[in-house]
mmCIF file of C-alpha atoms in Angstrom:
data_model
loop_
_atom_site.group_PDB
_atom_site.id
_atom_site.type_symbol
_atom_site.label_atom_id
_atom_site.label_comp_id
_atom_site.label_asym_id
_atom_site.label_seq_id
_atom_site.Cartn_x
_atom_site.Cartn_y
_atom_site.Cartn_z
ATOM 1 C CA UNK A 1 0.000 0.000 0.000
ATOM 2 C CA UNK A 2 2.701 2.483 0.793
ATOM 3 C CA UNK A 3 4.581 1.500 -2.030
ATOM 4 C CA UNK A 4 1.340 2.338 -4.491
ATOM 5 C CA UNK A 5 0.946 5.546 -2.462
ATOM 6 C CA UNK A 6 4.378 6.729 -3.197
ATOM 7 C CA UNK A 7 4.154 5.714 -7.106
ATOM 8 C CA UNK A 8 1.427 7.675 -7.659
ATOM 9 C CA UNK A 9 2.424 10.762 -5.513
ATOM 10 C CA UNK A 10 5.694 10.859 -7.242
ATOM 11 C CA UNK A 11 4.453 10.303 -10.540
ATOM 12 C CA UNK A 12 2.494 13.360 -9.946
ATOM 13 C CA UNK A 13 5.326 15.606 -8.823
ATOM 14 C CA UNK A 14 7.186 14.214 -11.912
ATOM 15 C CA UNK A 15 4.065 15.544 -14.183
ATOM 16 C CA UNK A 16 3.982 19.169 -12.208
ATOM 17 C CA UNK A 17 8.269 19.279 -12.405
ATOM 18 C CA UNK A 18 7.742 18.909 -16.244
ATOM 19 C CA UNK A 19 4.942 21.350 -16.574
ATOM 20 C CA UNK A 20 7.264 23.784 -14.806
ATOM 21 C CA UNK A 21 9.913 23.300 -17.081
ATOM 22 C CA UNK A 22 7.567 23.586 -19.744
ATOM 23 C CA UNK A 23 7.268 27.370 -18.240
ATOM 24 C CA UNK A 24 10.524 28.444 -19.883
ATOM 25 C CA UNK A 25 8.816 27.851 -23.533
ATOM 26 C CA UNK A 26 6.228 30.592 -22.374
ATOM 27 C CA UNK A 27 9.039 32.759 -20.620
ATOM 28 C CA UNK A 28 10.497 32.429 -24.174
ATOM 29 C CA UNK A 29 7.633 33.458 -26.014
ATOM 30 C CA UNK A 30 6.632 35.783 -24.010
ATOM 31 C CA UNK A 31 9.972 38.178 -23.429
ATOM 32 C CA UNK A 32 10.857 37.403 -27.330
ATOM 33 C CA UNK A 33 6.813 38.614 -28.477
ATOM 34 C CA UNK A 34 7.053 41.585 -26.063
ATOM 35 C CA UNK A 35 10.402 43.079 -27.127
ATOM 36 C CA UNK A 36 11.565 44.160 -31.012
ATOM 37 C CA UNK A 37 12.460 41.460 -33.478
ATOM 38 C CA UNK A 38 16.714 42.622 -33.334
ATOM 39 C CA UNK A 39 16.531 41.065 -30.055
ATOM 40 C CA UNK A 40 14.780 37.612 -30.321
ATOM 41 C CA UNK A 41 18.395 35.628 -30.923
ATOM 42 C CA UNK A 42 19.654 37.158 -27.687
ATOM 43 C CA UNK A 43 16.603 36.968 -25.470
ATOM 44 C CA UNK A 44 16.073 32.836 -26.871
ATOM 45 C CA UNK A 45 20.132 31.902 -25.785
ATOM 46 C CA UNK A 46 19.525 33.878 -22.052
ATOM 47 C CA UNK A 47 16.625 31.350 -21.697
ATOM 48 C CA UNK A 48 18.290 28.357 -22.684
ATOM 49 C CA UNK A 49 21.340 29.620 -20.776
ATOM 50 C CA UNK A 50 19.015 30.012 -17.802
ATOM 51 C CA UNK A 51 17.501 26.616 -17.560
ATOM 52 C CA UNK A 52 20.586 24.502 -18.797
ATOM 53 C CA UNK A 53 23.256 26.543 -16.540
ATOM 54 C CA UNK A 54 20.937 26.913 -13.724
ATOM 55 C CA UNK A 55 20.010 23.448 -13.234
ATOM 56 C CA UNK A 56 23.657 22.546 -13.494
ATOM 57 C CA UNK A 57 24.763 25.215 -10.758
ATOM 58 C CA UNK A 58 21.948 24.136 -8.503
ATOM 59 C CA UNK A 59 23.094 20.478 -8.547
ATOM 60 C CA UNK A 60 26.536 21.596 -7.836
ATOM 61 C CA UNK A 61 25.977 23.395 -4.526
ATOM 62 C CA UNK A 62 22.262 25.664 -4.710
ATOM 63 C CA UNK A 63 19.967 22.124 -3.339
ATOM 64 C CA UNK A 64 22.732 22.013 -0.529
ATOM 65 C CA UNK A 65 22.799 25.648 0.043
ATOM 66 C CA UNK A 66 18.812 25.716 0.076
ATOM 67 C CA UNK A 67 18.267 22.438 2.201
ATOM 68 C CA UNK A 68 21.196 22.614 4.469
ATOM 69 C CA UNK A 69 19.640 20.874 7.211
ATOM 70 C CA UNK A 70 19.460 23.714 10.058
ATOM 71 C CA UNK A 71 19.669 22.198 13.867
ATOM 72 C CA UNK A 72 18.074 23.020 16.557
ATOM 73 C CA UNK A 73 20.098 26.602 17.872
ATOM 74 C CA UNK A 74 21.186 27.446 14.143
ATOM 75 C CA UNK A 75 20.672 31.096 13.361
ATOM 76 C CA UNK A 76 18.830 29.947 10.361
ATOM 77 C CA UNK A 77 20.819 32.500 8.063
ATOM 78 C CA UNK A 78 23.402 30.244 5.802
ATOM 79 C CA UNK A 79 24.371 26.703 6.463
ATOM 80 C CA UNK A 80 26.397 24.770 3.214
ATOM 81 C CA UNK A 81 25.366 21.053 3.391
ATOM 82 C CA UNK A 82 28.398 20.473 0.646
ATOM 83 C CA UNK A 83 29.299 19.939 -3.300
ATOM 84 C CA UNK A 84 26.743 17.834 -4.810
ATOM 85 C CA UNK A 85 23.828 15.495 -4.529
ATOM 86 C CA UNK A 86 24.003 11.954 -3.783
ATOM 87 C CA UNK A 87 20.100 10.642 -2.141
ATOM 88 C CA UNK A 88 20.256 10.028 1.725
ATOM 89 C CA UNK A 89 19.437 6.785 3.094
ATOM 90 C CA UNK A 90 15.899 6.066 2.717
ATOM 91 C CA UNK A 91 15.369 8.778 -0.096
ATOM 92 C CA UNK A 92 13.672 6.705 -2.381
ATOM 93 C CA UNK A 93 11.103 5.527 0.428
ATOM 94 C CA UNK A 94 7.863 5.845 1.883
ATOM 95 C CA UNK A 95 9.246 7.430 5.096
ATOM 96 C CA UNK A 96 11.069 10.201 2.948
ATOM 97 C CA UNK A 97 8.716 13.542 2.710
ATOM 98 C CA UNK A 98 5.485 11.617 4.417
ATOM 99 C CA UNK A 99 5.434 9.378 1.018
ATOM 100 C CA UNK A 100 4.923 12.432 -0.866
ATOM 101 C CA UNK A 101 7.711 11.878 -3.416
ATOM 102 C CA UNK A 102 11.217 10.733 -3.841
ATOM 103 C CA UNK A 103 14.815 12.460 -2.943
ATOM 104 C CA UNK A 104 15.574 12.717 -6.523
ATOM 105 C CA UNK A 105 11.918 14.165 -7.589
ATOM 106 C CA UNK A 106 12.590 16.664 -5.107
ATOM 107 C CA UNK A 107 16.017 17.679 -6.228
ATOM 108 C CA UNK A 108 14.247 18.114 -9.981
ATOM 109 C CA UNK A 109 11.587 19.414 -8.536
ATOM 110 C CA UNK A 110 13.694 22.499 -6.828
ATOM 111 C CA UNK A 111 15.828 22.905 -9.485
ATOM 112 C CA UNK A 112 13.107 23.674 -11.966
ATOM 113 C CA UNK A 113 11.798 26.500 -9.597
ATOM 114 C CA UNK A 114 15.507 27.883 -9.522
ATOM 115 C CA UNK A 115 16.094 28.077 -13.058
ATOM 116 C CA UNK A 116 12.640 29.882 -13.287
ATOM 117 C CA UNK A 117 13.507 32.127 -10.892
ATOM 118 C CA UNK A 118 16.586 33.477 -12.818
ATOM 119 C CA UNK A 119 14.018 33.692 -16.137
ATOM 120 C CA UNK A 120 12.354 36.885 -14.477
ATOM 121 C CA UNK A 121 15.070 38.968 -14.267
ATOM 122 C CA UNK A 122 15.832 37.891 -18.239
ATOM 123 C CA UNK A 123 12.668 39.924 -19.585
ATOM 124 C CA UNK A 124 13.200 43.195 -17.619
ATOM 125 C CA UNK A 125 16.933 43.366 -18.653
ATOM 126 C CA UNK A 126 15.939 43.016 -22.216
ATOM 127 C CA UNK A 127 17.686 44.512 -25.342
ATOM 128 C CA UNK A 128 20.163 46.016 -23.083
ATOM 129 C CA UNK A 129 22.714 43.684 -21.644
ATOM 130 C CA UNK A 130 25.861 42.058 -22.746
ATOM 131 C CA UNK A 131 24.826 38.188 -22.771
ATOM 132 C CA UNK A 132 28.315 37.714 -20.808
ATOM 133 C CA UNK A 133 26.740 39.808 -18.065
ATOM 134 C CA UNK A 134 23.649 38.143 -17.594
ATOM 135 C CA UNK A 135 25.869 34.694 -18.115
ATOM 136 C CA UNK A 136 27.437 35.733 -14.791
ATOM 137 C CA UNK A 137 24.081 37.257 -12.863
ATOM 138 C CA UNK A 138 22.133 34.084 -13.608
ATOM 139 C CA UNK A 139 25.041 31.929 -12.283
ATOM 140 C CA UNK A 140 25.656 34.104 -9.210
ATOM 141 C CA UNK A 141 21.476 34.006 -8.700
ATOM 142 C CA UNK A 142 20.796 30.747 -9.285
ATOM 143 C CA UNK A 143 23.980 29.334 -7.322
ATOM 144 C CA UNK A 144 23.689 31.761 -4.304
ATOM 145 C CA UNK A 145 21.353 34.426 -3.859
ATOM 146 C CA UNK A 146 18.040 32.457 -4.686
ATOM 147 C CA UNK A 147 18.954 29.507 -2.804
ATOM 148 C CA UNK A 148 19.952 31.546 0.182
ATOM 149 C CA UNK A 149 16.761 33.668 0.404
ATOM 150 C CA UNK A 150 14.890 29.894 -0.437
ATOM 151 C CA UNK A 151 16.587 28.106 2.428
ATOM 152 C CA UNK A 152 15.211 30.980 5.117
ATOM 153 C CA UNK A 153 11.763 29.499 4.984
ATOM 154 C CA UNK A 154 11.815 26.308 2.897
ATOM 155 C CA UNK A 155 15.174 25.214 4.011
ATOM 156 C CA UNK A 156 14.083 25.701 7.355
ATOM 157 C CA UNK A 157 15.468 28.751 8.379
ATOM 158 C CA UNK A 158 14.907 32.233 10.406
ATOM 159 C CA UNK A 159 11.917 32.868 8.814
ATOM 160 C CA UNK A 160 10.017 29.484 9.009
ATOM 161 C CA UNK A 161 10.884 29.919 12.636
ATOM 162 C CA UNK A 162 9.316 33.402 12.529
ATOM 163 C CA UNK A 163 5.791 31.589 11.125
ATOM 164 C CA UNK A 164 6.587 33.407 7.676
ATOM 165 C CA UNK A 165 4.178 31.716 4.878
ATOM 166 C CA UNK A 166 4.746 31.306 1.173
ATOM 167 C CA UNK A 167 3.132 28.428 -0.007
ATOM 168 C CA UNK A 168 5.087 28.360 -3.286
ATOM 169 C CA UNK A 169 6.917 31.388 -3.785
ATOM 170 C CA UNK A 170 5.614 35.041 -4.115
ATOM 171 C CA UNK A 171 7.734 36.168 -2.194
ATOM 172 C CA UNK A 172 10.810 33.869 -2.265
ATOM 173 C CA UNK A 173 10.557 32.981 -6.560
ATOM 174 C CA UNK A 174 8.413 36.183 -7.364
ATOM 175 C CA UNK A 175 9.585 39.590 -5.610
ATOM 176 C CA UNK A 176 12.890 38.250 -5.080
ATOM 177 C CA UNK A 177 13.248 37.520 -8.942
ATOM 178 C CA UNK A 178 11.612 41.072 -9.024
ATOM 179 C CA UNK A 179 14.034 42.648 -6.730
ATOM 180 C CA UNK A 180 16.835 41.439 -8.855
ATOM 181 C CA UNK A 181 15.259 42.825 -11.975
ATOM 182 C CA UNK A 182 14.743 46.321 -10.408
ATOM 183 C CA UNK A 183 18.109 46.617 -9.356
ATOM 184 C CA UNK A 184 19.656 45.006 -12.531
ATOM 185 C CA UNK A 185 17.421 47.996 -14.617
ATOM 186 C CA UNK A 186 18.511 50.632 -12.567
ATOM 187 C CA UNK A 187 22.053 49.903 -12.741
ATOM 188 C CA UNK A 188 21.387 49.352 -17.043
ATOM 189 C CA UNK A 189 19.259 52.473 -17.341
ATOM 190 C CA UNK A 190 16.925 52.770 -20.047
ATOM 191 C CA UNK A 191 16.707 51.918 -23.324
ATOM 192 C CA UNK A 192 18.146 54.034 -25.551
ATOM 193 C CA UNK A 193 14.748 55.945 -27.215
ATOM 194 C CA UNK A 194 12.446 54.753 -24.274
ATOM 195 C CA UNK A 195 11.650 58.306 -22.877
ATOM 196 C CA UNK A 196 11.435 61.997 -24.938
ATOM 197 C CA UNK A 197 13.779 64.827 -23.723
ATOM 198 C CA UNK A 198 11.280 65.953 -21.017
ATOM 199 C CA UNK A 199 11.718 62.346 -19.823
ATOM 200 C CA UNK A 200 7.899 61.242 -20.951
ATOM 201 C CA UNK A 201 7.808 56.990 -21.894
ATOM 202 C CA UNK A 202 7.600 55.979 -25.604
ATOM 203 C CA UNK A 203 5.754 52.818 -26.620
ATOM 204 C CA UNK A 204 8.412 50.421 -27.950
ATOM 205 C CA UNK A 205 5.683 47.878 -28.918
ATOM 206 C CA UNK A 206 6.958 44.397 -29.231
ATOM 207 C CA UNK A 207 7.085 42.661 -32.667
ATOM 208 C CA UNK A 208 4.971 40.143 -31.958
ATOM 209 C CA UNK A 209 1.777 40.618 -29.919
ATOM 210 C CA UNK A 210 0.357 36.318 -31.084
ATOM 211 C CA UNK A 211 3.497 34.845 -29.764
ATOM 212 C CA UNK A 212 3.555 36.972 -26.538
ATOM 213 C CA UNK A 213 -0.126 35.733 -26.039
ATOM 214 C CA UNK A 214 1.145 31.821 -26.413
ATOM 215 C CA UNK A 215 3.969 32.472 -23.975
ATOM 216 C CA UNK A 216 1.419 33.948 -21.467
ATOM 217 C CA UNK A 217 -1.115 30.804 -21.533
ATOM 218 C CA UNK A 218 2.032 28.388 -21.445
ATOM 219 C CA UNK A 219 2.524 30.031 -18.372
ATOM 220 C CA UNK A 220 -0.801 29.661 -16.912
ATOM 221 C CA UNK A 221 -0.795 25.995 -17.750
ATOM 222 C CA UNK A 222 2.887 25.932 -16.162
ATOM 223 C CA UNK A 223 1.398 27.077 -13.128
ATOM 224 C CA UNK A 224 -0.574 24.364 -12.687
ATOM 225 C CA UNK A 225 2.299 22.186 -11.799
ATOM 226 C CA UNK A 226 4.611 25.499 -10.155
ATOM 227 C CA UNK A 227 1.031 25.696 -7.930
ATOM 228 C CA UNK A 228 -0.523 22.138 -7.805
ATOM 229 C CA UNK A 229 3.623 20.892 -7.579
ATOM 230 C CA UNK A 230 4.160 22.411 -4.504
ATOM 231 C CA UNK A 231 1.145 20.428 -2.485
ATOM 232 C CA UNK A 232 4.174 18.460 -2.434
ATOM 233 C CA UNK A 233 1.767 15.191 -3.123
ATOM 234 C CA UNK A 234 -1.113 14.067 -4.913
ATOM 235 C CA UNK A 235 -3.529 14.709 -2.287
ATOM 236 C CA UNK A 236 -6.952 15.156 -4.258
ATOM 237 C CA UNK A 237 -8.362 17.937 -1.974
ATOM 238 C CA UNK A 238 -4.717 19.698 -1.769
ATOM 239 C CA UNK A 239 -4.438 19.919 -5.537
ATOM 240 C CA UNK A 240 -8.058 20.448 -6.682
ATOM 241 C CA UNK A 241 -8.323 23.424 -4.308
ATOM 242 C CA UNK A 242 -5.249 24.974 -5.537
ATOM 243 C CA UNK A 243 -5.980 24.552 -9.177
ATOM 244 C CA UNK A 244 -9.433 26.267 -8.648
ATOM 245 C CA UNK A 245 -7.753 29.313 -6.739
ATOM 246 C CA UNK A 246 -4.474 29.712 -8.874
ATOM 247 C CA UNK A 247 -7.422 29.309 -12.362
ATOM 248 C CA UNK A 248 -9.635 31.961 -10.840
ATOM 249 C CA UNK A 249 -7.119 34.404 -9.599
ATOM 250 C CA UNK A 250 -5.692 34.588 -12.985
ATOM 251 C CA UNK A 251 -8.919 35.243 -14.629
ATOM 252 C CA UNK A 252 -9.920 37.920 -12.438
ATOM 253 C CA UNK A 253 -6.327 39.297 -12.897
ATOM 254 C CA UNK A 254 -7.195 40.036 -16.688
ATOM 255 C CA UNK A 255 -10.328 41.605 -15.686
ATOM 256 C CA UNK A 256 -8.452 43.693 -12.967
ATOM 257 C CA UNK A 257 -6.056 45.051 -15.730
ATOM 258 C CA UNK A 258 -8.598 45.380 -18.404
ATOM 259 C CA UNK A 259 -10.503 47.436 -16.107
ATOM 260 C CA UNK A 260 -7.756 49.416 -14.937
ATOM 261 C CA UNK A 261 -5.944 50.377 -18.144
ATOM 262 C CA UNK A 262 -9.215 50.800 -20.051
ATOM 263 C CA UNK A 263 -10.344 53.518 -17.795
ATOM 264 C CA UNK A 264 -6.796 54.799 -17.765
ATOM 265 C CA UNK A 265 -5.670 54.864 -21.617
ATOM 266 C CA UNK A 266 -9.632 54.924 -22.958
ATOM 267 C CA UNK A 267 -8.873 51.798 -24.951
ATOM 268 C CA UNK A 268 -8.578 48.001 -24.082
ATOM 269 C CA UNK A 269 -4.098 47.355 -23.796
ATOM 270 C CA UNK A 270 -3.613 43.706 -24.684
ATOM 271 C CA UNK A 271 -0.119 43.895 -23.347
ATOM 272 C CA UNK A 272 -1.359 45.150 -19.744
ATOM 273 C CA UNK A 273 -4.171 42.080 -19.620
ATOM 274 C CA UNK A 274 -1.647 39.880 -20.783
ATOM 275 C CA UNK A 275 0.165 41.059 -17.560
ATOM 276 C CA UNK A 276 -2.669 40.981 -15.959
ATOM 277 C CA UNK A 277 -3.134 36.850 -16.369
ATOM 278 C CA UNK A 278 0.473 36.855 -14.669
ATOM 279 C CA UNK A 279 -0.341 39.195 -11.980
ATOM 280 C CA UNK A 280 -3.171 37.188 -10.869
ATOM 281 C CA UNK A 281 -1.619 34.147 -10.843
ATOM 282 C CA UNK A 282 1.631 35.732 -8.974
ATOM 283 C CA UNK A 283 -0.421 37.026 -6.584
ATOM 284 C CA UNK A 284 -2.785 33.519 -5.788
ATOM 285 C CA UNK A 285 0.495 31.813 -5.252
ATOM 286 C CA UNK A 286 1.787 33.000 -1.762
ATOM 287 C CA UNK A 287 -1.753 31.629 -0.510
ATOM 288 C CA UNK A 288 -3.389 28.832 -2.985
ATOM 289 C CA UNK A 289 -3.574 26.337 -0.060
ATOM 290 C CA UNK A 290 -5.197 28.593 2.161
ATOM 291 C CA UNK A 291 -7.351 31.378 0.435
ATOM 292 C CA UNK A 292 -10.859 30.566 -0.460
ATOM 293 C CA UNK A 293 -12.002 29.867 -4.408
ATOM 294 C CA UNK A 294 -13.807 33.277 -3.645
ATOM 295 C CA UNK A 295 -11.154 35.151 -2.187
ATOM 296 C CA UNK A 296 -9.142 34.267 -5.010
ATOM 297 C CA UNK A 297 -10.982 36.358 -7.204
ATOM 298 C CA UNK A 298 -10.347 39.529 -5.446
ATOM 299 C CA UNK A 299 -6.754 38.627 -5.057
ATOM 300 C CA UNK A 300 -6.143 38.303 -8.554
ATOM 301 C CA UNK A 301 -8.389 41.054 -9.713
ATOM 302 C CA UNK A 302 -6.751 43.401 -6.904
ATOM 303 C CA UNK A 303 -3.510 42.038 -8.128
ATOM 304 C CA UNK A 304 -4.574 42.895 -12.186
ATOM 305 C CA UNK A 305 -5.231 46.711 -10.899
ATOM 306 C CA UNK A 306 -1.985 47.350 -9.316
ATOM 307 C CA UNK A 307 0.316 45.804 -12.380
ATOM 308 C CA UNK A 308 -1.348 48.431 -14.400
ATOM 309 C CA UNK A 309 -1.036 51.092 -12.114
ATOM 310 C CA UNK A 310 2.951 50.089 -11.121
ATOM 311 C CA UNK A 311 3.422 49.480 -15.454
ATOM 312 C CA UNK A 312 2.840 53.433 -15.209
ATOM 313 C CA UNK A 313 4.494 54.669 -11.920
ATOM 314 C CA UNK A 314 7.901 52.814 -13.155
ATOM 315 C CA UNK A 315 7.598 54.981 -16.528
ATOM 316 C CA UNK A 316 6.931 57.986 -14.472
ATOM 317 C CA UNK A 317 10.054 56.712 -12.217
ATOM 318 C CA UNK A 318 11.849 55.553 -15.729
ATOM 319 C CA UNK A 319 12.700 52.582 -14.901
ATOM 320 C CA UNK A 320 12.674 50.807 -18.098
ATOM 321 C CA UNK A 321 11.269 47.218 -18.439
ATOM 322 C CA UNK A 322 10.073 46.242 -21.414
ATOM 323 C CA UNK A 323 8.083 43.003 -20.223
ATOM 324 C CA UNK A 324 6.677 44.092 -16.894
ATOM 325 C CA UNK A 325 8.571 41.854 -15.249
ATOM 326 C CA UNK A 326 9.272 43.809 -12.181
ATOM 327 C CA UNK A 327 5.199 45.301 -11.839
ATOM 328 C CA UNK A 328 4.115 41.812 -12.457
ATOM 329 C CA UNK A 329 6.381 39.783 -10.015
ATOM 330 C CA UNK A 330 8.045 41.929 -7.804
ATOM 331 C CA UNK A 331 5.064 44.169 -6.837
ATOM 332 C CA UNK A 332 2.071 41.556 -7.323
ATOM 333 C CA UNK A 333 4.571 39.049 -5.171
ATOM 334 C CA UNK A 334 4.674 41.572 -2.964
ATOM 335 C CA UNK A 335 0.848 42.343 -2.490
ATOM 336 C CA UNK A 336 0.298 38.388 -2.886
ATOM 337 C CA UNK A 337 2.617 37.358 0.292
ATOM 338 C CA UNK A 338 0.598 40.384 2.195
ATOM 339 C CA UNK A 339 -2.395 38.671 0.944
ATOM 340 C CA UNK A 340 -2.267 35.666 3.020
ATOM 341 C CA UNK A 341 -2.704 37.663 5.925
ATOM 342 C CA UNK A 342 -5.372 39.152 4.907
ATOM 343 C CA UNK A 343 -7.593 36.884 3.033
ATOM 344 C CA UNK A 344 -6.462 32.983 4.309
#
């Protein structure tokens, strides 16, 4: 019995790991439709680069650096559990995570949501950086910055001690992905033509508004495994709760934005709803476990208003990104970690 319990649980984290890898194909489609066609070569070999590289440098040392194994009287700050992965005794077992899956599923798993997390910061730094650069950012975030900040609640750290709750990643994939990308376009500056001498924003529309829409409903189904994954079994209530709450909020995150940059602009923005989807769904994923199908909606549709209004505060600010990256995860991961508070 345990052994058929385990199959199936693991078989479904398996599905959800490949869904989330399937992610980078929308992260592809999307940064590549949103920015001008000059760009497309460099913005498809950062993603590769990202997933390939990052998967590597988190089975070098980012798993160990993320699941260190605090002890009891550890700060919880930074523990290094060493080079490499080799399963523990018992990993492939029932008794490893409750039966949920197995030590290498969870290593895969992990590393998926890594590599992702280093994809956010690739759209906002578009059409502006050397590819050596972000070569060097993506291994420095994906070896030691993400799993850090991951290993403070997930590994078991300070802030799992505090009570801190991020069911899969708002905060710790989402706004700290975002926080990257603000400080990574800051330090760029803006693109060259992006704002007027009186330092009003220019539309530099993407080339390709059908292939940005693909990339953005990849996503969505990607976040069906990023979302229903990180149940961290096949638990039927567990996973059918989340998918209704991460589905909804995402809806009402279109309707937030179309309502919100209609009334703004006087005309519907198909680049701010396509946003909007992702701002939802951002903002649902703190909480998916714990927030009502109901309270969903106004998560995502709250979520949907503030990308549009953040899209047009960071012009104002000029702070050039030309995929929304930072509005979408950075300030809706914000709003969505707050949102457990309020709304679970």
């Amino acid at each position: 019995m345990e052994t058929t319990i385990l199959t199936i649980n693991n078989v479904w984290m398996m599905v959800c790991t490949f869904l989330v890898f399937f992610m980078h194909m929308g992260f592809a489609f999307l940064e590549s439709g949103l920015t001008r066609q000059k760009n497309t070569i460099n913005i498809l070999f950062k993603n590769f680069f990202v997933i390939t590289t990052g998967l590597l440098i988190y089975c070098i040392g980012g798993f160990n650096l993320m699941y260190p194994g605090f002890e009891d009287g550890d700060m919880g700050i930074l523990k290094f559990a060493g080079f490499g992965i080799t399963a523990p005794e018992g990993g492939m077992d029932f008794g490893y995570a409750d039966g949920g899956y197995t030590w290498w599923t969870d290593f895969l798993f992990q590393g998926m949501f890594a590599a992702t997390a280093a994809t956010i910061v690739s759209g906002a730094v578009a059409e502006r950086i050397k590819l050596s650069s972000f070569m060097l950012f993506a291994i420095l975030y994906v070896g030691l910055i993400y799993p850090i900040v991951g290993s403070w609640k997930w590994g078991g750290g300070f802030l799992d001690g505090l009570g801190f709750y991020d069911f899969a990643g708002s905060t710790l994939v989402h706004s700290v992905g975002g926080w990257a990308a603000l400080i990574g376009v800051y330090m760029l500056g803006a693109r060259i033509g992006k704002f007027d001498d009186k330092g009003k924003a220019r539309a530099l529309p993407g080339h390709n508004l059908p292939l940005g829409a693909a990339g953005v409903l990849i996503l969505w189904l990607g976040w069906f495994g990023f979302n229903g994954g990180s149940v961290l079994s096949a638990d039927p209530g567990g996973v059918s709760l989340v998918f209704v709450t991460t589905t909804l909020a995402g809806a009402a995150g279109i309707i937030g934005a179309m309502v919100a940059s209609w009334s703004i602009s006087k005309k519907p923005d198909l680049s701010m709803i396509l946003n909007g989807s992702l701002a939802g769904l951002v903002g649902i994923t703190a909480g998916a476990d714990v927030i009502s199908p109901i309270n969903s909606i106004i998560v995502g549709f709250i979520a949907g208003l503030i990308v549009v209004v953040a899209v047009i505060q960071l012009d104002k600010a000029k702070i050039d990104d030309p995929v929304g990256a930072i509005s979408v995860h950075l300030v809706c991961g914000i709003w969505g970690t707050l949102a457990v508070g309020i709304f679970s």
